[in-house]
Amino acid sequence: MKNFKMKNFKINNLLVLMLAVIFLVLSMCGCAMKTSETGQLSKGTLKEATRDIYAMDTYMSVTAYGYGDSAKEAVDEAIAEIRRLDLLFSAVSENSIVYKLNQNGEAVLEGDSLEIVKKSMDIFEMTGGAFDISIYPVVCEWGFPDRNYKVPTIDGLAEALSKVGSDRIKLNEKNGKITLEEGQQIDLGAIAKGYTSDHIMDIFDTHNVTSGVVYLGGNVECYKMKADGEKWRVGIQDPLNPGDGASYLGVVNVNDEAVVTSGPYERFFVDDIGNFYHHIINPMTGCPSQSGLVSVTIVSPDGTLADALSTAVYVMGKEAAEVLWNEHKKEFDMILMTEDNKLYITEGLADCFEAKYECTVLK
Ligand code: ADP
Ligand code: MG
């Protein structure tokens, strides 16, 4: 395990890449503000509202456009919803249902907690176990939740890994009773942001906003068309050439869809001999996934699915992901970058993806 290294990924590029992330968010907001000004000039009353928040362990931004107070009201409600779901789903906050379940080994789930766990179980099945919320004991072994990073011992990792397996969680979908096996713990970190952005789309709907976008860490979800009638342009970070120009591997043009990217650079540490360890764990090995992919983007109208699949596909690797996509073409599309710098998109994106590199369309 000490020899684990991520090929083709220069550690010093990672810092530059973090700056690129910030650049991309800023450029996205800049684009949105221009739209608002145009709207205001032509219609007089179209207003933009934007708020930023740090929640779910990441920076988030919510922007909406609407007439009267609709945008402001929608954004305020969205921020309250982010806070509410963060408190509910956090694995580290002592009042959350997830924390209580992990401590007691059983709980009664209802509403959002039941819905997200049910969906997590479905996606566990759908991905052949690549997405597994019971990964938490392993994630803790690597020190990711409290950023107290460490390379686990062989025994420590084996013990944690023996607890992993969503198929051993008992969930009664009718009454919400959930029972974990001894030592099992769950973590909704790979799906909670997608679930939250879907809820924000519903809030936008309720307030009749004319368009909006949320950025929750690596998750983007877009509501309707931009105020100028064009699709939203979402830049995908380039994990291999972070210092090069705008630092994106492409731009996807979407409306009413989520665009969720998982990459090793979102959270990682480097040990004292220079080995690189990231936070997307292969539930089969308990180690950071080395599937040959360096970036996975999922595009789907279902933000919850997109979030979970971005993690799962990263673990599965290109070939297994293609099989999955062939079975679920109507539900999602994907953009994959492999560690030999090749870019692949599925055919649903052929007309809406502007690639920086030559890319192969998967059919
Ligand atoms: P991010 O949260 O940075 O956007 P992801 O959505 O890919 O990234 O989620 C990664 C987080 O999910 C990890 O920090 C960990 O808590 C958890 N996780 C890691 N591997 C898995 C997995 N195979 N299945 C489910 N959850 C995972
Ligand atoms: Mg995810």
Coordinates of C-alpha atoms and ligand atoms in Angstrom, one line a residue:
M1 CA 0.0 0.0 0.0
K2 CA 2.9 2.3 0.7
N3 CA 3.7 2.0 -3.0
F4 CA 0.4 3.4 -4.1
K5 CA 0.9 6.2 -6.4
M6 CA -1.3 8.0 -8.8
K7 CA 0.3 7.8 -12.2
N8 CA 0.6 10.9 -14.4
F9 CA -0.5 13.2 -11.6
K10 CA 2.1 15.7 -10.5
I11 CA 1.5 16.7 -6.9
N12 CA 2.6 20.3 -7.5
N13 CA 0.0 20.6 -10.2
L14 CA -2.7 20.0 -7.5
L15 CA -2.2 23.4 -5.9
V16 CA -2.5 25.1 -9.2
L17 CA -5.6 23.0 -9.9
M18 CA -7.3 24.3 -6.7
L19 CA -6.8 27.8 -8.0
A20 CA -8.3 26.7 -11.3
V21 CA -11.4 25.5 -9.4
I22 CA -11.8 28.9 -7.9
F23 CA -11.3 30.5 -11.3
L24 CA -14.0 28.4 -12.9
V25 CA -16.5 29.2 -10.2
L26 CA -15.8 32.9 -10.5
S27 CA -16.1 32.8 -14.3
M28 CA -19.4 31.0 -14.0
C29 CA -20.7 33.7 -11.6
G30 CA -19.3 36.4 -13.9
C31 CA -21.3 34.9 -16.8
A32 CA -24.4 34.8 -14.7
M33 CA -24.1 38.4 -13.7
K34 CA -23.8 39.6 -17.3
T35 CA -27.0 37.7 -18.0
S36 CA -28.7 39.5 -15.1
E37 CA -27.7 42.9 -16.5
T38 CA -29.0 42.1 -19.9
G39 CA -32.3 40.9 -18.4
Q40 CA -32.6 44.1 -16.4
L41 CA -32.0 46.3 -19.4
S42 CA -34.6 44.6 -21.6
K43 CA -37.3 43.9 -19.0
G44 CA -36.6 46.3 -16.2
T45 CA -37.6 44.2 -13.3
L46 CA -35.6 40.9 -13.7
K47 CA -33.5 40.7 -10.6
E48 CA -30.6 38.5 -9.6
A49 CA -30.0 37.1 -6.1
T50 CA -26.9 35.2 -5.1
R51 CA -25.7 33.8 -1.8
D52 CA -22.7 31.8 -0.8
I53 CA -22.4 29.4 2.0
Y54 CA -19.9 26.9 3.5
A55 CA -21.8 23.7 4.2
M56 CA -21.4 20.0 3.7
D57 CA -17.7 20.6 4.0
T58 CA -17.4 22.7 0.9
Y59 CA -18.1 26.1 -0.7
M60 CA -21.5 26.5 -2.2
S61 CA -23.2 29.2 -4.2
V62 CA -26.9 29.7 -5.2
T63 CA -28.0 32.1 -7.9
A64 CA -31.5 32.8 -9.1
Y65 CA -33.2 35.3 -11.5
G66 CA -36.8 36.4 -11.2
Y67 CA -39.3 39.2 -11.1
G68 CA -40.2 41.1 -7.9
D69 CA -38.8 39.4 -4.8
S70 CA -39.0 35.8 -6.2
A71 CA -35.2 35.4 -6.8
K72 CA -34.3 36.6 -3.3
E73 CA -36.9 34.6 -1.6
A74 CA -35.9 31.5 -3.5
V75 CA -32.2 31.9 -2.7
D76 CA -33.0 32.5 1.0
E77 CA -35.1 29.4 1.1
A78 CA -32.4 27.4 -0.7
I79 CA -29.8 28.5 1.8
A80 CA -32.1 27.4 4.7
E81 CA -32.6 24.1 2.9
I82 CA -28.9 23.5 2.6
R83 CA -28.4 24.2 6.3
R84 CA -31.3 21.8 7.2
L85 CA -30.1 18.9 5.0
D86 CA -26.5 19.4 6.2
L87 CA -27.6 19.0 9.8
L88 CA -29.7 16.0 8.9
F89 CA -27.1 14.1 6.8
S90 CA -23.8 15.0 8.4
A91 CA -21.8 12.0 9.7
V92 CA -19.9 14.2 12.2
S93 CA -22.6 16.4 13.7
E94 CA -23.9 14.9 16.9
N95 CA -27.5 15.8 16.3
S96 CA -27.8 14.3 12.8
I97 CA -29.8 11.2 12.1
V98 CA -26.8 9.7 10.4
Y99 CA -24.6 10.3 13.5
K100 CA -27.2 8.7 15.8
L101 CA -27.6 5.7 13.5
N102 CA -23.9 5.2 13.4
Q103 CA -23.7 5.4 17.2
N104 CA -26.7 3.2 17.9
G105 CA -26.6 0.8 15.0
E106 CA -30.3 1.4 14.4
A107 CA -32.7 4.2 13.8
V108 CA -36.1 5.0 12.3
L109 CA -35.7 7.0 9.1
E110 CA -38.4 9.2 7.7
G111 CA -38.8 11.9 5.0
D112 CA -35.5 13.0 3.5
S113 CA -33.3 10.5 5.4
L114 CA -35.4 7.6 4.3
E115 CA -35.6 8.8 0.7
I116 CA -31.8 9.3 0.4
V117 CA -30.9 6.0 2.0
K118 CA -33.4 4.1 -0.2
K119 CA -31.9 5.8 -3.2
S120 CA -28.4 4.9 -2.0
M121 CA -29.4 1.3 -1.7
D122 CA -30.8 1.3 -5.3
I123 CA -27.6 2.9 -6.6
F124 CA -25.5 0.3 -4.7
E125 CA -27.4 -2.4 -6.7
M126 CA -27.2 -0.5 -9.9
T127 CA -23.4 0.0 -9.7
G128 CA -22.6 -3.5 -8.5
G129 CA -21.4 -2.1 -5.1
A130 CA -19.1 0.6 -6.4
F131 CA -21.3 3.2 -4.7
D132 CA -21.6 2.1 -1.1
I133 CA -22.6 4.3 1.8
S134 CA -21.3 1.8 4.3
I135 CA -17.8 2.8 3.3
Y136 CA -17.6 5.1 6.3
P137 CA -15.4 2.9 8.6
V138 CA -12.8 2.8 5.8
V139 CA -13.0 6.6 5.1
C140 CA -12.4 7.1 8.8
E141 CA -9.4 4.8 8.8
W142 CA -7.8 7.1 6.2
G143 CA -8.7 10.1 8.4
F144 CA -10.7 11.9 5.7
P145 CA -13.7 13.1 7.9
D146 CA -11.6 15.1 10.4
R147 CA -8.7 15.8 8.0
N148 CA -6.5 13.8 10.4
Y149 CA -5.0 12.0 7.4
K150 CA -3.1 8.8 7.8
V151 CA -2.2 5.7 5.8
P152 CA -4.0 2.8 7.6
T153 CA -2.2 -0.3 8.8
I154 CA -2.9 -3.5 6.9
D155 CA -4.9 -4.8 10.0
G156 CA -6.7 -1.6 10.6
L157 CA -7.8 -1.4 7.0
A158 CA -8.9 -5.1 6.9
E159 CA -11.0 -4.7 10.0
A160 CA -12.7 -1.5 8.6
L161 CA -13.2 -3.2 5.2
S162 CA -14.9 -6.2 6.9
K163 CA -17.7 -3.9 7.9
V164 CA -18.4 -2.6 4.4
G165 CA -21.4 -3.9 2.5
S166 CA -24.7 -2.2 2.0
D167 CA -26.3 -5.6 1.3
R168 CA -25.9 -6.3 5.0
I169 CA -27.8 -3.2 6.0
K170 CA -31.5 -4.0 6.9
L171 CA -33.9 -1.4 5.8
N172 CA -37.7 -1.7 6.2
E173 CA -38.9 0.7 3.5
K174 CA -42.4 0.8 4.9
N175 CA -41.7 1.9 8.5
G176 CA -38.2 3.3 8.0
K177 CA -36.5 1.0 10.5
I178 CA -32.8 0.6 9.6
T179 CA -30.4 -1.7 11.3
L180 CA -26.7 -1.9 10.8
E181 CA -24.5 -4.8 11.5
E182 CA -22.1 -4.5 14.4
G183 CA -19.4 -1.9 13.6
Q184 CA -21.1 -0.7 10.4
Q185 CA -21.4 3.1 9.8
I186 CA -22.8 5.1 6.9
D187 CA -21.6 8.2 5.0
L188 CA -23.9 10.2 2.6
G189 CA -21.0 12.4 1.5
A190 CA -21.1 11.2 -2.1
I191 CA -24.8 11.7 -2.6
A192 CA -26.0 14.4 -0.2
K193 CA -25.0 17.4 -2.4
G194 CA -26.9 16.0 -5.4
Y195 CA -29.9 15.4 -3.3
T196 CA -29.7 19.0 -2.0
S197 CA -29.3 20.5 -5.4
D198 CA -32.5 18.6 -6.6
H199 CA -34.3 20.1 -3.6
I200 CA -33.2 23.6 -4.6
M201 CA -34.6 23.1 -8.1
D202 CA -38.0 22.4 -6.5
I203 CA -37.6 25.6 -4.5
F204 CA -36.9 27.5 -7.6
D205 CA -40.0 26.0 -9.1
T206 CA -42.2 27.0 -6.1
H207 CA -41.0 30.6 -6.3
N208 CA -41.4 30.8 -10.1
V209 CA -37.9 32.0 -10.7
T210 CA -37.1 32.4 -14.4
S211 CA -33.6 30.7 -14.2
G212 CA -31.0 29.7 -11.7
V213 CA -27.9 27.7 -11.0
V214 CA -26.4 26.1 -7.9
Y215 CA -22.8 25.3 -7.4
L216 CA -22.2 22.9 -4.4
G217 CA -18.6 21.9 -4.5
G218 CA -18.1 19.7 -7.6
N219 CA -21.9 19.7 -8.2
V220 CA -23.6 22.1 -10.6
E221 CA -27.3 22.0 -11.3
C222 CA -29.0 24.4 -13.7
Y223 CA -32.7 25.5 -13.7
K224 CA -34.3 26.4 -17.0
M225 CA -32.4 28.5 -19.6
K226 CA -30.3 31.5 -18.7
A227 CA -32.1 34.8 -18.8
D228 CA -30.7 35.4 -22.3
G229 CA -32.4 32.3 -23.6
E230 CA -29.1 30.4 -24.0
K231 CA -28.1 27.2 -22.2
W232 CA -25.9 27.3 -19.1
R233 CA -22.2 26.8 -19.9
V234 CA -20.6 24.6 -17.3
G235 CA -16.8 24.3 -17.5
I236 CA -15.2 20.9 -16.5
Q237 CA -11.9 21.2 -14.7
D238 CA -8.9 19.7 -16.5
P239 CA -7.2 17.5 -13.9
L240 CA -4.1 17.1 -16.0
N241 CA -3.3 20.6 -17.3
P242 CA -4.4 22.8 -14.5
G243 CA -2.0 25.6 -15.4
D244 CA -3.0 25.8 -19.0
G245 CA -5.3 28.7 -20.0
A246 CA -8.8 28.4 -18.6
S247 CA -8.0 25.0 -17.1
Y248 CA -11.0 23.1 -18.4
L249 CA -11.2 19.9 -20.4
G250 CA -14.4 21.1 -22.0
V251 CA -17.6 23.0 -21.6
V252 CA -21.0 21.4 -21.4
N253 CA -24.1 23.3 -22.4
V254 CA -27.2 22.3 -20.4
N255 CA -30.6 23.4 -19.1
D256 CA -32.5 21.6 -16.3
E257 CA -29.7 19.2 -15.7
A258 CA -27.0 18.5 -13.1
V259 CA -23.4 18.3 -14.0
V260 CA -21.4 16.6 -11.3
T261 CA -17.7 16.0 -11.4
S262 CA -15.6 13.7 -9.2
G263 CA -11.9 13.8 -9.2
P264 CA -9.0 12.9 -6.9
Y265 CA -8.1 16.6 -6.4
E266 CA -11.3 17.4 -4.4
R267 CA -9.8 15.9 -1.3
F268 CA -6.4 14.2 -0.9
F269 CA -3.2 14.1 1.1
V270 CA 0.4 13.3 0.4
D271 CA 2.4 11.2 2.9
D272 CA 5.9 12.0 4.0
I273 CA 7.5 10.0 1.2
G274 CA 5.4 11.7 -1.4
N275 CA 2.7 9.2 -2.1
F276 CA -0.7 10.6 -3.1
Y277 CA -4.0 9.4 -1.5
H278 CA -7.4 10.7 -2.5
H279 CA -10.9 10.3 -1.0
I280 CA -12.8 8.2 -3.6
I281 CA -12.5 4.7 -2.1
N282 CA -12.9 1.4 -3.9
P283 CA -15.2 -0.6 -1.6
M284 CA -13.5 -3.8 -2.9
T285 CA -10.0 -2.8 -1.7
G286 CA -10.6 -0.1 0.9
C287 CA -8.0 2.0 -1.0
P288 CA -8.2 5.2 -3.1
S289 CA -9.6 4.0 -6.4
Q290 CA -7.1 3.4 -9.2
S291 CA -9.4 2.6 -12.0
G292 CA -7.4 4.5 -14.7
L293 CA -9.8 7.5 -14.7
V294 CA -8.7 10.9 -13.5
S295 CA -12.0 12.7 -14.0
V296 CA -15.6 11.7 -14.2
T297 CA -18.5 14.0 -15.0
I298 CA -22.1 12.8 -15.0
V299 CA -24.8 14.8 -16.7
S300 CA -28.4 14.0 -15.7
P301 CA -31.7 15.7 -14.9
D302 CA -31.5 13.7 -11.6
G303 CA -28.9 15.5 -9.5
T304 CA -28.9 12.8 -6.8
L305 CA -28.2 10.1 -9.3
A306 CA -25.5 12.2 -10.9
D307 CA -23.7 12.8 -7.6
A308 CA -23.7 9.1 -6.6
L309 CA -22.7 8.0 -10.1
S310 CA -19.8 10.4 -10.4
T311 CA -18.3 8.6 -7.4
A312 CA -19.3 5.1 -8.5
V313 CA -18.1 5.5 -12.1
Y314 CA -14.8 6.8 -10.8
V315 CA -14.4 3.6 -8.9
M316 CA -15.7 1.3 -11.7
G317 CA -13.4 2.5 -14.5
K318 CA -14.1 3.1 -18.1
E319 CA -15.2 -0.3 -19.3
A320 CA -17.6 -1.1 -16.5
A321 CA -18.9 2.4 -16.8
E322 CA -19.7 1.9 -20.4
V323 CA -21.7 -1.2 -19.6
L324 CA -23.6 0.7 -16.9
W325 CA -24.3 3.5 -19.3
N326 CA -25.6 1.2 -22.0
E327 CA -28.1 -0.2 -19.6
H328 CA -29.2 3.3 -18.3
K329 CA -28.7 5.6 -21.4
K330 CA -31.9 7.4 -20.7
E331 CA -30.9 8.4 -17.2
F332 CA -27.5 9.9 -17.6
D333 CA -24.6 10.8 -19.9
M334 CA -20.9 11.0 -18.9
I335 CA -17.6 12.6 -19.7
L336 CA -14.5 10.5 -18.8
M337 CA -10.9 11.4 -18.8
T338 CA -8.4 8.5 -18.5
E339 CA -4.9 8.7 -17.0
D340 CA -3.4 8.5 -20.5
N341 CA -5.1 11.8 -21.2
K342 CA -7.9 10.5 -23.4
L343 CA -11.3 12.1 -23.3
Y344 CA -14.6 10.2 -23.9
I345 CA -18.2 11.4 -23.9
T346 CA -21.4 9.5 -24.3
E347 CA -23.5 10.2 -27.4
G348 CA -26.1 12.2 -25.6
L349 CA -23.5 14.9 -25.1
A350 CA -22.3 15.0 -28.7
D351 CA -24.1 18.2 -29.6
C352 CA -23.7 20.0 -26.3
F353 CA -20.1 19.4 -25.3
E354 CA -17.2 21.7 -26.5
A355 CA -14.1 19.7 -25.9
K356 CA -10.6 21.2 -25.4
Y357 CA -9.0 17.9 -26.6
E358 CA -9.9 15.5 -29.3
C359 CA -12.6 13.2 -27.8
T360 CA -14.2 9.9 -28.6
V361 CA -17.9 9.6 -28.6
L362 CA -19.1 6.4 -26.9
K363 CA -22.2 4.8 -28.5
Ligands
ADP1 P1 -17.0 15.2 -3.3 O1 -17.8 15.1 -2.1 O2 -15.7 15.8 -3.2 O3 -17.8 15.9 -4.4 P2 -17.7 12.6 -4.1 O4 -19.1 13.0 -4.4 O5 -17.0 11.7 -5.1 O6 -16.8 13.8 -3.9 O7 -17.8 11.9 -2.7 C1 -16.7 11.4 -2.1 C2 -17.0 11.2 -0.6 O8 -17.9 10.1 -0.5 C3 -15.8 10.8 0.2 O9 -15.2 11.9 0.8 C4 -16.3 9.7 1.1 O10 -16.9 10.4 2.3 C5 -17.5 9.1 0.4 N1 -17.1 8.0 -0.5 C6 -15.8 7.6 -0.9 N2 -15.8 6.5 -1.7 C7 -17.1 6.2 -1.7 C8 -17.8 5.1 -2.4 N3 -17.2 4.2 -3.1 N4 -19.2 5.0 -2.3 C9 -19.9 5.9 -1.5 N5 -19.3 6.9 -0.9 C10 -17.9 7.1 -1.0
MG2 MG -20.5 12.1 -5.6

